[in-house]
mmCIF file of C-alpha atoms in Angstrom:
data_model
loop_
_atom_site.group_PDB
_atom_site.id
_atom_site.type_symbol
_atom_site.label_atom_id
_atom_site.label_comp_id
_atom_site.label_asym_id
_atom_site.label_seq_id
_atom_site.Cartn_x
_atom_site.Cartn_y
_atom_site.Cartn_z
ATOM 1 C CA ALA A 153 101.515 113.187 111.045
ATOM 2 C CA VAL A 154 103.029 111.116 113.561
ATOM 3 C CA VAL A 155 103.601 107.538 114.613
ATOM 4 C CA ASN A 156 104.263 105.314 117.179
ATOM 5 C CA ASP A 157 105.760 102.059 116.868
ATOM 6 C CA GLY A 158 104.692 100.287 120.201
ATOM 7 C CA ASP A 159 108.328 100.817 121.786
ATOM 8 C CA ASP A 160 107.608 104.207 123.476
ATOM 9 C CA ARG A 161 109.339 105.311 119.527
ATOM 10 C CA VAL A 162 107.438 107.907 118.196
ATOM 11 C CA LEU A 163 108.574 108.984 114.622
ATOM 12 C CA ALA A 164 106.724 112.639 113.269
ATOM 13 C CA HIS A 165 107.673 115.014 111.214
ATOM 14 C CA GLY A 166 110.763 115.466 109.908
ATOM 15 C CA PHE A 167 111.306 111.937 110.788
ATOM 16 C CA THR A 168 112.860 112.013 113.958
ATOM 17 C CA ALA A 169 112.654 109.178 116.593
ATOM 18 C CA ARG A 170 112.133 109.460 120.093
ATOM 19 C CA ASN A 171 112.602 106.882 122.469
ATOM 20 C CA LYS A 172 111.457 107.703 126.170
ATOM 21 C CA GLY A 173 111.727 111.717 125.743
ATOM 22 C CA ARG A 174 114.792 111.607 124.361
ATOM 23 C CA ALA A 175 116.137 111.621 120.760
ATOM 24 C CA SER A 176 117.692 108.196 119.720
ATOM 25 C CA SER A 177 120.530 107.656 117.302
ATOM 26 C CA CYS A 178 117.820 106.730 114.614
ATOM 27 C CA ARG A 179 117.458 110.524 114.330
ATOM 28 C CA SER A 180 117.173 111.141 110.453
ATOM 29 C CA GLN A 181 116.378 114.200 108.334
ATOM 30 C CA ARG A 182 115.567 113.594 104.459
ATOM 31 C CA THR A 183 115.520 115.995 101.995
ATOM 32 C CA LEU A 184 112.885 116.187 99.847
ATOM 33 C CA GLY A 185 112.774 117.184 96.687
ATOM 34 C CA GLY A 186 110.111 118.542 93.399
ATOM 35 C CA ARG A 187 107.811 121.466 93.717
ATOM 36 C CA ASP A 188 108.659 124.382 96.133
ATOM 37 C CA ASP A 189 106.107 123.743 98.646
ATOM 38 C CA ALA A 190 106.504 119.252 98.453
ATOM 39 C CA GLY A 191 106.702 117.849 101.487
ATOM 40 C CA HIS A 192 105.547 114.113 102.932
ATOM 41 C CA ALA A 193 101.338 114.034 104.106
ATOM 42 C CA GLY A 194 101.821 110.043 105.255
ATOM 43 C CA VAL A 195 103.604 108.318 107.535
ATOM 44 C CA ALA A 196 103.495 104.175 108.437
ATOM 45 C CA LEU A 197 105.478 102.068 110.497
ATOM 46 C CA GLN A 198 105.317 98.245 109.664
ATOM 47 C CA GLY A 199 108.294 96.232 111.290
ATOM 48 C CA GLY A 200 111.591 98.235 111.161
ATOM 49 C CA THR A 201 110.399 100.223 107.734
ATOM 50 C CA LEU A 202 109.521 103.924 108.150
ATOM 51 C CA TYR A 203 107.003 104.317 104.859
ATOM 52 C CA VAL A 204 106.488 108.088 103.547
ATOM 53 C CA GLY A 205 104.339 109.600 100.797
ATOM 54 C CA GLY A 206 103.328 113.217 99.890
ATOM 55 C CA GLU A 207 104.224 115.734 97.397
ATOM 56 C CA PHE A 208 107.860 114.502 96.514
ATOM 57 C CA LEU A 209 109.571 113.716 93.744
ATOM 58 C CA THR A 210 113.176 112.786 95.499
ATOM 59 C CA VAL A 211 114.245 112.009 98.810
ATOM 60 C CA ASP A 212 118.014 112.766 99.193
ATOM 61 C CA HIS A 213 118.035 113.310 95.366
ATOM 62 C CA GLU A 214 116.990 110.017 94.420
ATOM 63 C CA THR A 215 114.126 110.007 92.327
ATOM 64 C CA ARG A 216 111.102 108.226 94.799
ATOM 65 C CA LEU A 217 107.370 109.589 92.948
ATOM 66 C CA ARG A 218 105.624 110.250 96.139
ATOM 67 C CA ALA A 219 105.996 107.690 98.717
ATOM 68 C CA ALA A 220 109.797 105.890 100.221
ATOM 69 C CA ALA A 221 110.587 103.922 102.670
ATOM 70 C CA LEU A 222 113.007 104.396 105.171
ATOM 71 C CA SER A 223 115.170 103.030 107.713
ATOM 72 C CA ALA A 224 113.510 103.252 110.878
ATOM 73 C CA THR A 225 116.784 102.295 112.806
ATOM 74 C CA ASN A 226 119.530 104.708 111.079
ATOM 75 C CA GLY A 227 117.249 106.672 108.735
ATOM 76 C CA ALA A 228 118.645 105.009 105.493
ATOM 77 C CA LEU A 229 116.484 105.842 102.042
ATOM 78 C CA LEU A 230 115.342 101.926 101.278
ATOM 79 C CA PRO A 231 115.302 100.421 97.307
ATOM 80 C CA TRP A 232 110.839 99.962 97.779
ATOM 81 C CA ASP A 233 110.196 102.574 94.786
ATOM 82 C CA PRO A 234 106.491 102.402 93.511
ATOM 83 C CA ALA A 235 106.546 105.690 91.486
ATOM 84 C CA ILE A 236 103.519 106.698 92.797
ATOM 85 C CA GLY A 237 102.020 109.510 89.442
ATOM 86 C CA TYR A 238 104.210 111.440 86.584
ATOM 87 C CA PRO A 239 107.604 113.035 87.207
ATOM 88 C CA ASP A 240 105.388 116.311 85.909
ATOM 89 C CA GLY A 241 101.945 115.772 87.414
ATOM 90 C CA LEU A 242 100.217 117.391 90.279
ATOM 91 C CA GLU A 243 99.640 114.387 92.203
ATOM 92 C CA ALA A 244 99.765 113.607 95.620
ATOM 93 C CA VAL A 245 99.795 110.904 98.036
ATOM 94 C CA HIS A 246 97.600 112.581 101.686
ATOM 95 C CA ALA A 247 97.299 108.958 103.180
ATOM 96 C CA LEU A 248 99.321 105.901 104.008
ATOM 97 C CA GLU A 249 98.527 102.957 106.007
ATOM 98 C CA ALA A 250 100.536 99.921 106.020
ATOM 99 C CA GLY A 251 98.295 96.168 107.003
ATOM 100 C CA GLY A 252 99.205 93.129 106.416
ATOM 101 C CA ALA A 253 101.374 92.473 103.585
ATOM 102 C CA SER A 254 100.658 96.001 101.480
ATOM 103 C CA VAL A 255 100.815 99.614 102.477
ATOM 104 C CA PHE A 256 97.508 101.407 101.451
ATOM 105 C CA VAL A 257 97.757 104.415 100.063
ATOM 106 C CA GLY A 258 95.419 106.546 99.079
ATOM 107 C CA GLY A 259 95.530 110.965 97.154
ATOM 108 C CA SER A 260 94.738 112.261 94.530
ATOM 109 C CA PHE A 261 96.891 110.253 91.496
ATOM 110 C CA SER A 262 95.508 108.551 88.588
ATOM 111 C CA ALA A 263 98.454 105.300 88.112
ATOM 112 C CA ILE A 264 101.083 103.660 89.962
ATOM 113 C CA GLU A 265 104.078 102.894 88.095
ATOM 114 C CA ALA A 266 102.048 104.062 84.794
ATOM 115 C CA ILE A 267 99.535 101.924 85.389
ATOM 116 C CA ALA A 268 95.429 103.222 86.105
ATOM 117 C CA ARG A 269 94.590 103.479 89.977
ATOM 118 C CA ASP A 270 92.070 106.202 90.941
ATOM 119 C CA ARG A 271 93.498 107.613 93.596
ATOM 120 C CA LEU A 272 93.497 104.282 96.180
ATOM 121 C CA ALA A 273 95.968 101.470 96.113
ATOM 122 C CA ALA A 274 98.264 98.497 97.547
ATOM 123 C CA ILE A 275 101.444 98.534 97.753
ATOM 124 C CA ALA A 276 103.404 95.574 98.531
ATOM 125 C CA LEU A 277 105.481 96.000 101.807
ATOM 126 C CA GLY A 278 108.750 94.020 100.766
ATOM 127 C CA THR A 279 108.726 94.841 96.674
ATOM 128 C CA GLY A 280 107.285 98.421 96.198
ATOM 129 C CA ALA A 281 105.422 96.234 93.328
ATOM 130 C CA LEU A 282 101.452 96.930 92.922
ATOM 131 C CA THR A 283 98.802 95.185 93.786
ATOM 132 C CA PRO A 284 96.035 93.978 92.266
ATOM 133 C CA TRP A 285 93.981 95.630 94.493
ATOM 134 C CA ALA A 286 92.340 98.535 92.967
ATOM 135 C CA PRO A 287 88.772 100.592 93.797
ATOM 136 C CA ALA A 288 88.131 103.174 92.287
ATOM 137 C CA VAL A 289 87.544 106.279 93.870
ATOM 138 C CA ASP A 290 85.626 109.844 91.817
ATOM 139 C CA GLY A 291 87.616 111.860 94.570
ATOM 140 C CA MET A 292 90.774 112.933 96.629
ATOM 141 C CA VAL A 293 90.902 110.376 99.338
ATOM 142 C CA GLN A 294 92.957 111.677 102.451
ATOM 143 C CA ARG A 295 92.518 109.263 105.215
ATOM 144 C CA ILE A 296 93.230 105.737 105.732
ATOM 145 C CA LEU A 297 92.435 103.120 108.289
ATOM 146 C CA ILE A 298 92.918 99.620 108.470
ATOM 147 C CA ALA A 299 90.301 97.415 110.438
ATOM 148 C CA GLY A 300 91.033 94.232 110.190
ATOM 149 C CA ASP A 301 90.651 92.609 106.682
ATOM 150 C CA ARG A 302 89.067 96.270 105.883
ATOM 151 C CA VAL A 303 90.009 99.736 104.475
ATOM 152 C CA ILE A 304 88.412 103.000 105.448
ATOM 153 C CA VAL A 305 88.774 105.598 103.390
ATOM 154 C CA ALA A 306 87.980 108.957 103.866
ATOM 155 C CA GLY A 307 88.027 111.849 101.745
ATOM 156 C CA VAL A 308 86.541 114.332 99.259
ATOM 157 C CA PHE A 309 84.838 111.814 96.840
ATOM 158 C CA ALA A 310 80.778 110.732 96.411
ATOM 159 C CA HIS A 311 81.839 107.673 95.042
ATOM 160 C CA LEU A 312 83.598 104.101 95.703
ATOM 161 C CA GLN A 313 83.636 101.399 92.792
ATOM 162 C CA GLY A 314 80.450 103.194 91.512
ATOM 163 C CA GLU A 315 78.290 102.836 94.721
ATOM 164 C CA PRO A 316 77.464 106.248 96.452
ATOM 165 C CA ARG A 317 79.613 106.883 99.146
ATOM 166 C CA THR A 318 79.884 110.302 100.318
ATOM 167 C CA GLY A 319 83.484 110.998 102.031
ATOM 168 C CA LEU A 320 83.810 107.769 104.043
ATOM 169 C CA ALA A 321 83.617 104.450 103.041
ATOM 170 C CA MET A 322 84.937 100.859 103.681
ATOM 171 C CA VAL A 323 86.699 98.398 101.739
ATOM 172 C CA HIS A 324 87.621 94.612 101.925
#
């Protein structure tokens, strides 16, 4: 996954920051832990924060269930910790996008902070708290795109909010 911050700085797999082709001082390699094949699937850059989601259970040996925030400046792990899924589950965050005051996450999970969420949710940027936004999807969400006040989701699903929406849907 690749994110461009609009200032010729690109953050990509391994959370490496580059500025005009040169590696910058904010190069940061994070240790993601969990299952043997745990990794990251989505990144979103908002302001000076890089949000990342995946199958991991820890970041640098600190508990972060499938989502974490890092400083885009120095790579430091930030306190943002929404706790997606359960430690012993096979859940994952496959898509992550920042928009407005939220980070929208999608994937194959059933809860955030032990509150039921069907594969799609919004989490407050600053606090990591779950927001009331809770559209129900009956299958895995693989991509999210923010378009104004709308959230476009794609994945392997047949219904969103009980309405037929095969693989692609828009939510307000």
